[in-house]
Short mmCIF file of C-alpha atoms in Angstrom, two decimals:
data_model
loop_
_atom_site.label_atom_id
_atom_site.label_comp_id
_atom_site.label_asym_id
_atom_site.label_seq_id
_atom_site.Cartn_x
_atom_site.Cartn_y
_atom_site.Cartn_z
CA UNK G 136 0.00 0.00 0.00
CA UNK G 137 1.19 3.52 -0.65
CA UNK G 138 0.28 6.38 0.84
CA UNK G 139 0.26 8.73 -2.16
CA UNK G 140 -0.09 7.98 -5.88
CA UNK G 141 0.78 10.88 -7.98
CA UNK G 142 0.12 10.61 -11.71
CA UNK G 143 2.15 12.56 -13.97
CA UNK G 144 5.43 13.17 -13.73
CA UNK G 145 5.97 16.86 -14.72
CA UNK G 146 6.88 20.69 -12.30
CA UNK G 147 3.75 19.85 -10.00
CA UNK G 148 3.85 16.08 -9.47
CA UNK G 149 7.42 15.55 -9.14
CA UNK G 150 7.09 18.58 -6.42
CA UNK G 151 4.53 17.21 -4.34
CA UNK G 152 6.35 13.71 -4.56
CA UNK G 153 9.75 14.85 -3.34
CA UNK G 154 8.11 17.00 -0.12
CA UNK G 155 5.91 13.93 0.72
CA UNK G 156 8.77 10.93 0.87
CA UNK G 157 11.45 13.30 2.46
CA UNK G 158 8.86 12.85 5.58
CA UNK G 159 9.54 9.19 5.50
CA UNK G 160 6.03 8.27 3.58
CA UNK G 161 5.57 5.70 0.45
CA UNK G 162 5.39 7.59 -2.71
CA UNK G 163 5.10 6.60 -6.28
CA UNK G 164 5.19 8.47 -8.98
CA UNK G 165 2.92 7.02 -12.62
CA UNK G 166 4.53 8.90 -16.03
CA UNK G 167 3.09 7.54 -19.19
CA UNK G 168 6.60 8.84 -21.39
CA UNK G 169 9.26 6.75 -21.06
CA UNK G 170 11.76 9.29 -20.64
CA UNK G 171 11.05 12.23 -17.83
CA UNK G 172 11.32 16.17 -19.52
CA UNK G 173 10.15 14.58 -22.78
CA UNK G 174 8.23 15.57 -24.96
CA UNK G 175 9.12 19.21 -23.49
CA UNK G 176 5.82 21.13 -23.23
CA UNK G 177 7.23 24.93 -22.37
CA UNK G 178 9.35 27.46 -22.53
CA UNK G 179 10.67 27.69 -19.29
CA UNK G 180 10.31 31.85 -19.03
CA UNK G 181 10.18 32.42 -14.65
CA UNK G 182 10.29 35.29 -12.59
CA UNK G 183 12.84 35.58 -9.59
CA UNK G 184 10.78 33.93 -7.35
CA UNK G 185 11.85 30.52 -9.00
CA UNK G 186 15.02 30.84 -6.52
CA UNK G 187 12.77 31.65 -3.44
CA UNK G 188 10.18 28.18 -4.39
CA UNK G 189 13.59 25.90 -4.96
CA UNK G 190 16.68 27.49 -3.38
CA UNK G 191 18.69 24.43 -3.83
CA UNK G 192 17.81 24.77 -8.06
CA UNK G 193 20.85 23.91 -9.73
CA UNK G 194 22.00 26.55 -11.26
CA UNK G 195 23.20 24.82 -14.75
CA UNK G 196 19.15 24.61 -15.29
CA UNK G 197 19.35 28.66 -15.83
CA UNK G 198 20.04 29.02 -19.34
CA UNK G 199 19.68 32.68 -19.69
CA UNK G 200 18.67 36.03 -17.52
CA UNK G 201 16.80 38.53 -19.30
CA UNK G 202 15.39 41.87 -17.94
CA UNK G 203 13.67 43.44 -20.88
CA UNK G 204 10.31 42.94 -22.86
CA UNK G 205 9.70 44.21 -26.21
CA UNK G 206 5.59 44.26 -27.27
CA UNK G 207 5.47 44.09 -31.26
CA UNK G 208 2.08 44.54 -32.72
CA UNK G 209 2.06 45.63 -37.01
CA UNK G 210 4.14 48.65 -36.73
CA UNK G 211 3.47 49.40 -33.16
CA UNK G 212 6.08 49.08 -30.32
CA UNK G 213 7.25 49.58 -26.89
CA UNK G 214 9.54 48.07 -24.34
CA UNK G 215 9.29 47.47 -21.13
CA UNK G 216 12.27 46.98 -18.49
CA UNK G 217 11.58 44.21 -15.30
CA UNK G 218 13.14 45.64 -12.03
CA UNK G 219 14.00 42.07 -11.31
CA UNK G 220 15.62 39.50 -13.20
CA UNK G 221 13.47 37.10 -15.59
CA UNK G 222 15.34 33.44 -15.85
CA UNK G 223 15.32 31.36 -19.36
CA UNK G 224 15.67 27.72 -17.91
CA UNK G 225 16.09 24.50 -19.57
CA UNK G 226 12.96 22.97 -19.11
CA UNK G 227 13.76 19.13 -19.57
CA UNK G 228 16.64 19.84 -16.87
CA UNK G 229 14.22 21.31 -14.49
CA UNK G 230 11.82 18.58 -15.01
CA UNK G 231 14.96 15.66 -14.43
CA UNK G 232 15.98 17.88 -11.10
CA UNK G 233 12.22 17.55 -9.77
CA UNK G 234 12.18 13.92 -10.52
CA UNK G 235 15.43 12.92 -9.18
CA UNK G 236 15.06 14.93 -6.36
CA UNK G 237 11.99 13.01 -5.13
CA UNK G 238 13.55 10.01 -5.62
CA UNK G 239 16.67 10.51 -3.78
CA UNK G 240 13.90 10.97 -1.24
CA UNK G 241 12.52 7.79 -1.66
CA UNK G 242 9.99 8.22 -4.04
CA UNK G 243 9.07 4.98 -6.24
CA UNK G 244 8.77 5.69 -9.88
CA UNK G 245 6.86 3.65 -12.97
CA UNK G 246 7.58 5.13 -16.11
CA UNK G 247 6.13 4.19 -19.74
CA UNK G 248 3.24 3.03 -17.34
CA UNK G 249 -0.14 4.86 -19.11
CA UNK G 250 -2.84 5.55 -15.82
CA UNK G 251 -6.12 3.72 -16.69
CA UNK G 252 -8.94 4.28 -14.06
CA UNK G 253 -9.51 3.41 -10.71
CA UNK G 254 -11.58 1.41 -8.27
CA UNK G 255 -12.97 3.02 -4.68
CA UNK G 256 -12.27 0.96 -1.20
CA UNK G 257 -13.25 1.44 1.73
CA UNK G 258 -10.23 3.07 2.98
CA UNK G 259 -7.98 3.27 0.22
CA UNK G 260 -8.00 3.27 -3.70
CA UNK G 261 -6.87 0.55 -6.69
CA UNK G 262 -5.07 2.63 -9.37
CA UNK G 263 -4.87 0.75 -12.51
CA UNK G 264 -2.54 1.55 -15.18
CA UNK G 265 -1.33 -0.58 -18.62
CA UNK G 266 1.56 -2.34 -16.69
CA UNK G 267 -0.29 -2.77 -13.11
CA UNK G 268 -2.24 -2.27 -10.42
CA UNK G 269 -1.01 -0.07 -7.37
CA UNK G 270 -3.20 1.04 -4.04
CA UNK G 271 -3.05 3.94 -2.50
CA UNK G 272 -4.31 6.25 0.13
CA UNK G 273 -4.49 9.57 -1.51
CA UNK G 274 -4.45 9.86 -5.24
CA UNK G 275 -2.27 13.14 -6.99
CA UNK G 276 -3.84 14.14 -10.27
CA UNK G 277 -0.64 16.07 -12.02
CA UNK G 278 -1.70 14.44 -15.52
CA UNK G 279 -2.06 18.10 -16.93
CA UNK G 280 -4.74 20.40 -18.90
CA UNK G 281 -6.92 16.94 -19.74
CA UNK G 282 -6.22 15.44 -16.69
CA UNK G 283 -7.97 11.59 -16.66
CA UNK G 284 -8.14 11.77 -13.06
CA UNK G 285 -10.44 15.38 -13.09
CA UNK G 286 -12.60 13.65 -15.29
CA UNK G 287 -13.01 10.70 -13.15
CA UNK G 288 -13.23 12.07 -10.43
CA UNK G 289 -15.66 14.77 -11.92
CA UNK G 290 -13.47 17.87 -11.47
CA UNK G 291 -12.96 18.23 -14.95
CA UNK G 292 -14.05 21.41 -16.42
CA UNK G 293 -14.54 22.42 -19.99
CA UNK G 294 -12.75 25.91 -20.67
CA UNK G 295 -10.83 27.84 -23.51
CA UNK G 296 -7.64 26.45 -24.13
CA UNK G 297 -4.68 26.99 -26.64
CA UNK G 298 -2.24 25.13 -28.67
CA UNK G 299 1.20 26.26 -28.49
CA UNK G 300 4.05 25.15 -30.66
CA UNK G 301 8.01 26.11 -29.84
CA UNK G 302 10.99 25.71 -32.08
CA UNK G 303 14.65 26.33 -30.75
CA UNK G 304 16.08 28.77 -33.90
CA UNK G 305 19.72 29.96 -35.00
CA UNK G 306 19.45 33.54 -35.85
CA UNK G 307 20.92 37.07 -34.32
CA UNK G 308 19.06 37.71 -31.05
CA UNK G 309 19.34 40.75 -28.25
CA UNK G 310 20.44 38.05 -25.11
CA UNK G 311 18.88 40.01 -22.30
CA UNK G 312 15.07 40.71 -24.49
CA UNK G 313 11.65 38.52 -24.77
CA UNK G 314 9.81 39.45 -27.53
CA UNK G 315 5.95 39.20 -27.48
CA UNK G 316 4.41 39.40 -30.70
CA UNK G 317 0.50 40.45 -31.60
CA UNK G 318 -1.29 39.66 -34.43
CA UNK G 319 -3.57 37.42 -36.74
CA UNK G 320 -1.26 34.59 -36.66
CA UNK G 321 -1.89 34.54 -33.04
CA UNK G 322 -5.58 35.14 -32.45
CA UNK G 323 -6.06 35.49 -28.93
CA UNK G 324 -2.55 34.68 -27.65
CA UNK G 325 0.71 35.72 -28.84
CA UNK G 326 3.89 34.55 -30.46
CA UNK G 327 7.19 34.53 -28.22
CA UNK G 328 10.80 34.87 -28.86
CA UNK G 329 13.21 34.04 -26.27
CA UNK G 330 16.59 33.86 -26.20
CA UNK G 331 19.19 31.18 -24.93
CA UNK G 332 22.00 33.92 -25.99
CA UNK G 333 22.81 35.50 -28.80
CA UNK G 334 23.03 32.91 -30.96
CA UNK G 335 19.67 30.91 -30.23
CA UNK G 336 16.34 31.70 -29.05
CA UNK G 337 13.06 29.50 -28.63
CA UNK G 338 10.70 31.07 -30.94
CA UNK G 339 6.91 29.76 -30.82
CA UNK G 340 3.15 30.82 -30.56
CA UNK G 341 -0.06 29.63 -29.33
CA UNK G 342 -3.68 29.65 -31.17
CA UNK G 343 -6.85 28.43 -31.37
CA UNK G 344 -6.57 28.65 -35.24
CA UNK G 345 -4.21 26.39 -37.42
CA UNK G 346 -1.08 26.66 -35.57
CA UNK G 347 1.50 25.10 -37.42
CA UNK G 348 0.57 27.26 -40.46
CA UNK G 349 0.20 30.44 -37.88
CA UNK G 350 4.35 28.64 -36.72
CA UNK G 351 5.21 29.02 -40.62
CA UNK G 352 4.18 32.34 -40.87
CA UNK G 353 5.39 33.88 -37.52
CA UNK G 354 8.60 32.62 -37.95
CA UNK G 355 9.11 33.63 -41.62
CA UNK G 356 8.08 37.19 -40.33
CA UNK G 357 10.39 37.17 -37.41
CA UNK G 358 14.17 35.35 -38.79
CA UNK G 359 12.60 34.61 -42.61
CA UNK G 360 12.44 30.97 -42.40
CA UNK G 361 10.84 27.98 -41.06
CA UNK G 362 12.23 25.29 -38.73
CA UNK G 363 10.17 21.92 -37.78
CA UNK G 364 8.69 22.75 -34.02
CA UNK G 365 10.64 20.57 -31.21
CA UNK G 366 8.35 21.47 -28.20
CA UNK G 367 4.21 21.35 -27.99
CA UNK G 368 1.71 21.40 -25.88
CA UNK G 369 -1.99 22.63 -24.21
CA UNK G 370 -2.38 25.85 -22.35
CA UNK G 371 -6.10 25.87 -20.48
CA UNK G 372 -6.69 28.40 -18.07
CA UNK G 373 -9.90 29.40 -15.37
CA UNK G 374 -11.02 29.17 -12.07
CA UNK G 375 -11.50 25.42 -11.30
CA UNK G 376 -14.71 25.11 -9.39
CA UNK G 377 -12.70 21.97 -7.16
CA UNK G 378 -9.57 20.68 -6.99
CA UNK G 379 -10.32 18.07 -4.34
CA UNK G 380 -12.66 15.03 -3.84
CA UNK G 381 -12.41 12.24 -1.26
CA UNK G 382 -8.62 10.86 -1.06
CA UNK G 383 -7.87 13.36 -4.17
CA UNK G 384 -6.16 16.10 -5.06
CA UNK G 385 -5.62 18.07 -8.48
CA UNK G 386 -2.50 19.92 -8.80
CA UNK G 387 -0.60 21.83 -11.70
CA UNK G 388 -2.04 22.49 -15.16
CA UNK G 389 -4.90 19.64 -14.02
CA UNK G 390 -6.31 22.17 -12.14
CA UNK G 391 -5.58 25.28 -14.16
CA UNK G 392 -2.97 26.85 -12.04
CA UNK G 393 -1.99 28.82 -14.89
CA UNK G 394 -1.64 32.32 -15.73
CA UNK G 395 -4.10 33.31 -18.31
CA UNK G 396 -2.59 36.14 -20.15
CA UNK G 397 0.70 34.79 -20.46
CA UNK G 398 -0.20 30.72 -20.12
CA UNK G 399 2.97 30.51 -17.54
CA UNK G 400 2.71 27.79 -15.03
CA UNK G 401 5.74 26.56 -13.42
CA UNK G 402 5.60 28.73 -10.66
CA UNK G 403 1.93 28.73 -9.75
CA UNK G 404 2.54 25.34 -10.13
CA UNK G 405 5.47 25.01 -7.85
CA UNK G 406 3.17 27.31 -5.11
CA UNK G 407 0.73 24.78 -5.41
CA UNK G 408 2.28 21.25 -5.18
CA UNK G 409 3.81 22.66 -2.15
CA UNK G 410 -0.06 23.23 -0.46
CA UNK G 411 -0.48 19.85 -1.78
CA UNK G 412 2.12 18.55 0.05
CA UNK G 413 1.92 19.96 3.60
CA UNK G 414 -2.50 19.13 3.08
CA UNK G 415 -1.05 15.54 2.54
CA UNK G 416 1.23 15.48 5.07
CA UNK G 417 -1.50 16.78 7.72
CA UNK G 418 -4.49 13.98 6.22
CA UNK G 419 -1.69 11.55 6.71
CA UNK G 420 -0.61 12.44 10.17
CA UNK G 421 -4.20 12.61 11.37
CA UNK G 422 -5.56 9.63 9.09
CA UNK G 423 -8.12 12.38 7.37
CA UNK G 424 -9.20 11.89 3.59
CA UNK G 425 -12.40 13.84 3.19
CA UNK G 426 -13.19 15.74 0.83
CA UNK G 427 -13.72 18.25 3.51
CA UNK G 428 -9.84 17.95 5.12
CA UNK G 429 -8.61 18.64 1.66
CA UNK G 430 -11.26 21.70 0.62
CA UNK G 431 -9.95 23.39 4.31
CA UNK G 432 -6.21 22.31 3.92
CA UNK G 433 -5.04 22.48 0.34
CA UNK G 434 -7.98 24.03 -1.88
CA UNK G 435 -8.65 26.94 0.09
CA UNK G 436 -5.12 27.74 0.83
CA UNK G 437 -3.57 28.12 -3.06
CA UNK G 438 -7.16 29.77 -4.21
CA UNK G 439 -6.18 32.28 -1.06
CA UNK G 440 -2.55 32.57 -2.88
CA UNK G 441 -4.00 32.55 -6.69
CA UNK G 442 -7.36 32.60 -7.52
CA UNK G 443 -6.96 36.90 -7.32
CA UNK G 444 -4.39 36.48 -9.90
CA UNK G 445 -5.86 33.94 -11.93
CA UNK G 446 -9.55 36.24 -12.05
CA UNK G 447 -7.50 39.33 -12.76
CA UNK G 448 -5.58 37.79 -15.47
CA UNK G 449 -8.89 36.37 -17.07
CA UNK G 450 -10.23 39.75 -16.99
CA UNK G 451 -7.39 41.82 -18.49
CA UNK G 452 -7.81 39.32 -21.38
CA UNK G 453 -10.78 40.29 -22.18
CA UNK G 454 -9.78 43.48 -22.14
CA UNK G 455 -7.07 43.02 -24.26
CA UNK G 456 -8.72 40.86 -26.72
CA UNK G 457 -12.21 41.82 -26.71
CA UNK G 458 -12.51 43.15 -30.04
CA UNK G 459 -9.88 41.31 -31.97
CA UNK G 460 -7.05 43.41 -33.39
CA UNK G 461 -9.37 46.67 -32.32
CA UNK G 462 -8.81 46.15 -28.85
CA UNK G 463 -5.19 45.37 -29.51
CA UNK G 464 -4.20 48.45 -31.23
CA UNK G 465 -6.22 50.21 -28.74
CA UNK G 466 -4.05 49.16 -25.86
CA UNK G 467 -0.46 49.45 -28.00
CA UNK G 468 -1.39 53.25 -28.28
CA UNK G 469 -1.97 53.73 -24.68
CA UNK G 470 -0.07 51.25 -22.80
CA UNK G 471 3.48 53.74 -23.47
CA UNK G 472 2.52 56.01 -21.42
CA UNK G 473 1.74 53.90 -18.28
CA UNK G 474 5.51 52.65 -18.69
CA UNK G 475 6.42 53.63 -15.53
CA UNK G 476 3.63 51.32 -13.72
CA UNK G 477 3.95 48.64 -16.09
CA UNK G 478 7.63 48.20 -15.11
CA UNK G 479 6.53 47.87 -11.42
CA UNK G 480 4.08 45.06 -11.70
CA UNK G 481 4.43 41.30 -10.19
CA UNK G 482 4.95 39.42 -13.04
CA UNK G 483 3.62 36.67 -11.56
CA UNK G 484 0.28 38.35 -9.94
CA UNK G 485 -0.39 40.63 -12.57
#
């Protein structure tokens, strides 16, 4: 029997697995890739507060610092300078950290091993997957923005979501600027260029629309040519209703701790797991499962940290986007001259 089950082995499950053995408790870990960090899913832009969440990070995960945004929208532009650093990280490394880190804590791991469904017991659960069968106490849902265990569990909800694509390019790049690009090729979102130095930069978009044409056209526009895409995945963003049930939590992009203008989620993420963790330590320590324990201990506690962000973000996209390229150019002409405030936000709470 093990005391937690996490499923998916990404930022948020590897992070609640690691806090959870290092107490001494049985932990396994189900990834349905073979190979943990692959297929890469993000870019791996973070604030500062990356250090504060994992002070022991090592530091040969930091690719690049960068301190300056430029906002290109037709022939509008404007750049805005971050009063604290922004880290480029190598987001398969981070990933491999995470995971190794939990199980140098004990943590078991299956990889390859594709989570199937589940069967309720009186006081524990059966977790079947294509390999085996595994019990467990408390079951982790980190199996992302379609998460199978939400929609078992009924916690899955239906909201917007967007399909990014990333491609790591040669070209001439500014080291220390993002780019954020606005336009028809990325209704509703944005394209992205970020740089690993001067030399390379991962360069991708996300849409609704047809984005590997939208890919082609962006990056023809940006460095005039097109290179396959090496990274992909689902950003899906909103104010889960619950993250909990009996014996279950929901943690990561499974429960849409995401930020919905920019689609970041490693660190609201990383805030998360770590609720997760100390709400499964406490159920463990006092042999409480409800649904209850966990709406008190772990869902009530990150919505007191980010559901404020997350609402604010949803509405200052549909401010931003409300009328299509309208609104848009309407906010490029404007946005200038509130440089000075724009400089001071919270990247991470805006």
């Amino acid at each position: 029997m093990y005391d937690v089950v996490i499923i998916g082995a990404s930022v948020a499950g590897n992070s609640v697995a690691g806090i959870v053995a290092k107490k001494g408790y049985r932990v396994l870990l189900i990834e349905e890739h073979k190979k943990i960090g692959f297929p890469s899913k993000c870019t791996g832009l973070v604030s500062y507060r990356i250090k504060e969440l994992l002070p022991e990070l090592d530091e040969r995960i930091i690719q690049n610092e960068v301190n300056r945004a430029e906002f290109v929208f037709k022939d509008k532009k404007f750049e805005l300078k971050s009063k604290n650093p922004m880290y480029v990280l190598d987001r398969v490394k981070l990933d491999k950290f995470l995971f190794d880190r939990a199980i140098a804590f004990g943590t078991e791991a299956k990889l390859g091993e594709k989570f199937i469904r589940v069967e309720k017991f009186t006081s524990s659960y059966k977790i079947f997957t294509s390999n085996g069968e595994y019990n467990a106490k408390i079951l982790v849902g980190a199996d992302g923005a379609f998460s199978q265990v939400a929609k078992i569990f009924n916690l899955y909800e239906e909201k917007e979501f967007f399909i990014g694509v990333q491609a790591t390019v040669d070209s001439k790049f500014e080291k220390d600027k993002v780019e954020l690009w606005f336009g028809d090729f990325a209704k509703e979102f944005f394209g992205w260029v970020v740089p690993i130095n001067e030399r390379y930069a991962k360069i991708g978009l996300a849409t609704k629309g047809d984005v590997y044409s939208n890919f082609k056209k962006f990056l023809r526009k940006r460095v005039r040519k097109f290179v396959q895409p090496d990274t992909g995945g689902i950003i899906k963003f909103g104010l889960i209703k619950s993250s909990v049930a009996e014996r279950v939590l929901l943690v990561g992009d499974a429960a849409m701790q995401v930020k919905p203008f920019s689609g970041g989620g490693i660190i609201y993420s990383l805030i998360a797991s770590q609720l997760a963790a100390l709400a499964i330590l406490k159920a463990l320590a006092k042999n409480d499962f409800s649904k209850e324990f966990f709406e008190e201990n772990y869902e009530k506690e990150w919505k007191k940290k980010l559901a404020w962000p997350i609402r604010k973000g949803l509405f200052i996209r549909k401010l931003f986007y409300g009328l299509g390229e309208f609104s848009i150019g309407f906010w490029f002409s404007i946005l200038p001259y509130f440089k000075f405030l724009l400089e001071r936000l919270d990247v991470d709470f805006y």
